[in-house]
C-alpha positions as MATLAB code, in Angstrom:
seq = 'MPTTAPPDRARSGHALITGASSGIGADIAREYARRGKPLVLVARREERLRALADELGGQVPCTVIASDLADPAAPAALFAATSERGIFVDTLVNNAGYGVPGRFLSADWKTHADFLQVLLTSVAELTWRFLPAMEAAGHGRILNVASLAGLVPPTAGHTLYGATKAWLIRFSETLAEEEKGRGIHVTALCPGMTYTEFHDVNGMRAKVAKLPKSIWLSSAEVARLGVDAVESGRRVVVTGRANRMIAGLSKYLPQPLAAALIGAKSKDFRDSD';
ca = [
       0.000    0.000    0.000;
       1.445    3.427   -0.944;
       2.411    5.724    1.895;
       3.714    9.233    2.316;
       4.747   10.397    5.767;
       2.359   13.202    6.766;
       3.557   16.358    8.504;
       2.729   17.073   12.145;
      -0.203   19.316   11.275;
      -2.802   18.346    8.677;
      -3.466   21.970    7.788;
      -0.075   22.142    6.027;
      -1.345   19.637    3.453;
      -2.003   20.482   -0.181;
      -5.123   20.190   -2.317;
      -4.440   18.234   -5.508;
      -6.965   19.046   -8.231;
      -7.188   17.141  -11.500;
      -8.631   18.870  -14.541;
      -7.562   22.185  -12.994;
      -6.880   23.969  -16.283;
     -10.429   25.267  -16.775;
     -14.049   25.245  -15.630;
     -15.052   23.755  -12.303;
     -11.529   22.483  -11.621;
      -9.969   25.930  -12.009;
     -12.640   27.471   -9.801;
     -12.164   24.819   -7.122;
      -8.493   25.819   -7.162;
      -9.486   29.475   -6.775;
     -11.828   28.586   -3.912;
      -9.157   26.657   -2.038;
      -6.630   29.446   -2.680;
      -9.101   31.907   -1.190;
      -9.147   29.700    1.919;
      -5.334   29.618    2.080;
      -4.817   26.033    0.902;
      -1.578   25.200   -0.989;
      -2.323   23.682   -4.388;
      -1.131   20.979   -6.760;
      -2.629   21.779  -10.160;
      -2.940   18.848  -12.581;
      -4.147   18.720  -16.195;
      -2.902   18.017  -19.714;
      -2.583   21.684  -20.729;
       0.517   22.880  -18.902;
       0.348   26.440  -20.240;
      -3.099   26.894  -18.735;
      -1.975   25.443  -15.428;
       0.948   27.843  -15.310;
      -1.360   30.770  -16.036;
      -3.582   29.683  -13.144;
      -0.539   29.222  -10.903;
       0.575   32.760  -11.795;
      -2.904   34.037  -10.895;
      -3.053   32.249   -7.530;
       0.616   32.175   -6.578;
       0.330   35.407   -4.621;
      -2.212   33.735   -2.326;
      -0.823   30.223   -1.846;
       2.066   28.012   -3.004;
       1.169   26.349   -6.329;
       2.788   23.273   -7.863;
       2.065   22.510  -11.524;
       2.180   18.927  -12.811;
       1.165   18.280  -16.420;
      -0.415   14.837  -16.692;
      -2.709   13.038  -19.115;
      -4.877   10.750  -17.012;
      -5.841    8.755  -20.097;
      -2.377    7.177  -19.723;
      -2.709    4.187  -17.343;
       0.726    5.044  -15.903;
      -0.301    8.603  -14.985;
      -1.781    8.054  -11.476;
       1.334    6.283  -10.203;
       3.581    8.902  -11.811;
       1.525   11.695  -10.272;
       1.771   10.139   -6.818;
       5.522    9.692   -7.272;
       5.934   13.318   -8.376;
       4.265   14.651   -5.225;
       6.195   12.236   -3.007;
       9.505   13.292   -4.546;
       8.658   16.926   -3.812;
       7.768   16.110   -0.205;
       4.178   17.242   -0.750;
       1.531   15.842    1.587;
      -1.838   15.753   -0.192;
      -4.641   15.849    2.376;
      -7.269   17.023   -0.119;
      -7.846   15.161   -3.383;
     -10.233   16.619   -5.956;
     -11.042   14.147   -8.738;
     -12.449   16.566  -11.284;
     -10.913   15.648  -14.665;
     -13.543   14.622  -17.164;
     -15.286   15.140  -20.478;
     -18.074   13.655  -22.577;
     -18.148   11.441  -25.666;
     -21.233   12.459  -27.680;
     -23.327   10.120  -29.781;
     -24.295    6.465  -29.660;
     -22.010    3.902  -28.030;
     -21.024    2.442  -31.409;
     -20.341    5.838  -32.978;
     -16.894    6.024  -31.332;
     -13.971    3.619  -31.573;
     -12.927    1.538  -28.591;
      -9.763    3.578  -27.910;
     -11.978    6.639  -27.362;
     -14.113    4.736  -24.845;
     -11.083    3.143  -23.163;
      -9.459    6.556  -22.648;
     -12.729    7.917  -21.271;
     -13.039    5.095  -18.742;
      -9.397    5.489  -17.739;
      -9.869    9.204  -17.000;
     -13.298    9.165  -15.354;
     -13.237    5.825  -13.567;
      -9.938    3.975  -13.250;
      -7.716    6.981  -12.529;
     -10.163    8.198   -9.869;
     -10.035    4.866   -8.070;
      -6.247    4.609   -8.325;
      -5.490    8.181   -7.250;
      -7.781    7.702   -4.256;
      -6.096    4.406   -3.375;
      -2.648    5.993   -3.583;
      -3.302    9.203   -1.638;
      -5.728    7.897    0.992;
      -3.228    6.018    3.231;
      -1.360    9.205    4.177;
      -4.660   10.907    4.987;
      -5.564    8.011    7.272;
      -2.143    8.217    8.919;
      -2.671   11.940    9.558;
      -6.236   11.464   10.781;
      -7.401   14.169    8.376;
      -8.405   14.170    4.712;
     -10.849   15.395    2.124;
     -11.818   13.696   -1.152;
     -14.098   15.634   -3.482;
     -15.302   13.669   -6.504;
     -16.932   15.785   -9.197;
     -19.819   13.639  -10.411;
     -22.944   14.957  -12.147;
     -26.703   15.197  -12.003;
     -26.508   12.692  -14.872;
     -25.570   10.040  -12.321;
     -28.843   10.533  -10.438;
     -31.426   10.657  -13.237;
     -32.765    7.933  -15.539;
     -30.519    7.041  -18.486;
     -31.044    8.561  -21.901;
     -29.690    7.710  -25.340;
     -26.319    9.218  -26.226;
     -23.178    9.929  -24.175;
     -23.609    6.289  -23.192;
     -20.801    5.963  -20.660;
     -21.092    9.400  -19.062;
     -24.106    8.882  -16.792;
     -22.945    5.356  -15.976;
     -19.513    6.497  -14.780;
     -21.033    9.353  -12.785;
     -23.473    6.951  -11.091;
     -20.497    4.758  -10.188;
     -18.622    7.785   -8.857;
     -21.523    8.739   -6.588;
     -21.796    5.221   -5.166;
     -18.011    4.954   -4.816;
     -18.002    8.229   -2.861;
     -20.823    7.098   -0.572;
     -19.177    3.741    0.108;
     -15.773    5.285    0.776;
     -17.352    7.890    3.075;
     -18.883    5.063    5.098;
     -15.545    3.232    5.297;
     -13.718    6.381    6.426;
     -16.311    7.410    9.005;
     -14.573    8.164   12.287;
     -11.129    8.555   10.698;
     -11.305   12.306   10.116;
     -11.747   11.896    6.361;
     -14.687   13.366    4.452;
     -15.684   12.053    1.015;
     -18.174   13.964   -1.125;
     -19.734   13.478   -4.552;
     -20.460   16.870   -6.121;
     -23.321   16.616   -8.614;
     -23.638   19.723  -10.791;
     -26.270   20.124  -13.452;
     -25.840   22.612  -16.280;
     -22.768   24.729  -15.505;
     -21.145   27.531  -17.473;
     -17.823   25.926  -18.522;
     -16.046   24.770  -21.695;
     -17.524   21.262  -21.286;
     -20.234   21.686  -23.920;
     -17.882   23.436  -26.342;
     -15.434   20.527  -26.190;
     -18.095   17.880  -26.864;
     -19.814   19.943  -29.558;
     -23.131   20.386  -27.747;
     -23.043   24.152  -27.102;
     -25.738   24.983  -29.694;
     -28.146   22.434  -28.206;
     -27.687   23.242  -24.532;
     -27.916   26.980  -25.214;
     -31.655   26.416  -25.741;
     -32.138   25.288  -22.136;
     -33.660   27.761  -19.634;
     -31.143   30.079  -18.008;
     -32.752   29.323  -14.617;
     -31.152   25.868  -14.476;
     -27.583   27.092  -15.069;
     -24.982   27.921  -12.421;
     -21.541   29.480  -12.720;
     -18.566   27.197  -12.200;
     -17.437   29.462   -9.344;
     -20.718   28.869   -7.494;
     -20.516   25.112   -8.100;
     -16.937   25.115   -6.796;
     -17.886   26.975   -3.631;
     -20.783   24.613   -2.949;
     -18.548   21.589   -3.499;
     -15.777   22.769   -1.190;
     -18.306   23.760    1.479;
     -19.885   20.301    1.205;
     -16.683   18.275    1.568;
     -15.435   20.448    4.428;
     -18.709   19.949    6.303;
     -18.822   16.206    5.602;
     -21.836   16.032    3.278;
     -21.675   12.892    1.175;
     -23.687   13.931   -1.891;
     -24.513   17.483   -2.923;
     -26.620   18.508   -5.927;
     -26.050   22.118   -6.942;
     -28.972   24.439   -7.644;
     -32.633   24.335   -6.648;
     -33.831   23.237  -10.099;
     -31.313   20.400  -10.207;
     -32.289   19.229   -6.722;
     -35.903   19.163   -7.872;
     -34.955   17.091  -10.935;
     -32.965   14.680   -8.771;
     -35.856   14.403   -6.314;
     -38.397   13.708   -9.040;
     -36.095   11.080  -10.519;
     -35.852    9.380   -7.130;
     -39.485    9.461   -6.048;
     -41.486    9.271   -9.274;
     -42.242    5.818  -10.688;
     -39.232    4.837  -12.802;
     -41.126    4.583  -16.132;
     -42.608    8.074  -15.658;
     -39.291    9.620  -14.609;
     -37.539    7.982  -17.567;
     -40.202    9.260  -19.964;
     -39.924   12.830  -18.650;
     -36.123   12.881  -18.828;
     -36.110   11.141  -22.200;
     -38.502   13.685  -23.684;
     -36.054   16.496  -22.918;
     -32.813   14.613  -23.558;
     -32.568   15.788  -27.160;
     -31.865   19.266  -25.755;
     -28.658   18.151  -24.035;
     -27.650   14.752  -25.427;
     -26.503   13.794  -28.924;
     -27.788   10.284  -29.607;
     -26.976   10.097  -33.308;
];
């Protein structure tokens, strides 16, 4: 089992944030910087990470590590890089992610394999590697950025996205139960529609722009809610009143009715071609 000797005081630990180059990840970094937390910023786009480090470096120490989590070797290399620098990570934010639009068979297997490596396998491995030192220190925070998609009935298109987010929510809940009493909080953050680059990257911006503005939140607000939730020990948090209502309806309505309602609107935010 991997170990890193923790310092005497847990508050000297760093927050490691994957997918920190933009969107919710960058705003989680800003939120932790505002609270005085040293940062390890991780993403593929090193130039963006360095720009963020320049922005936040006057508030807290920032370490930049460029890493592509689609590479199966990346989690171990990332853990080794922090260990070599003597960095104790007491806050792990598993935020890196993206969507693969269209039907399951519309993409090649390498595309799906990379997706699963980033959104599922790397999350489990990074948690497994960094958690022992948190347990040794008696203090830790793990914030897993899931999605409302993991709480609502499935729809056609983006086939693996909702499935991986549902897994991430259950993984977070199970881990939170295991770590109860050890000083470690585990939270699944479940945003709905959020103003980020996510929909530009997956080519869905034109479709989602038709959705009501009332259901959208800024990434800064989502970040604040997520950090507040993990610090207070909440296991699952859905951001925004409208999204909480959608999640509640999905939970309490008869499954066929909930699926029909979600399916009727899915063409506005899912590409199933």
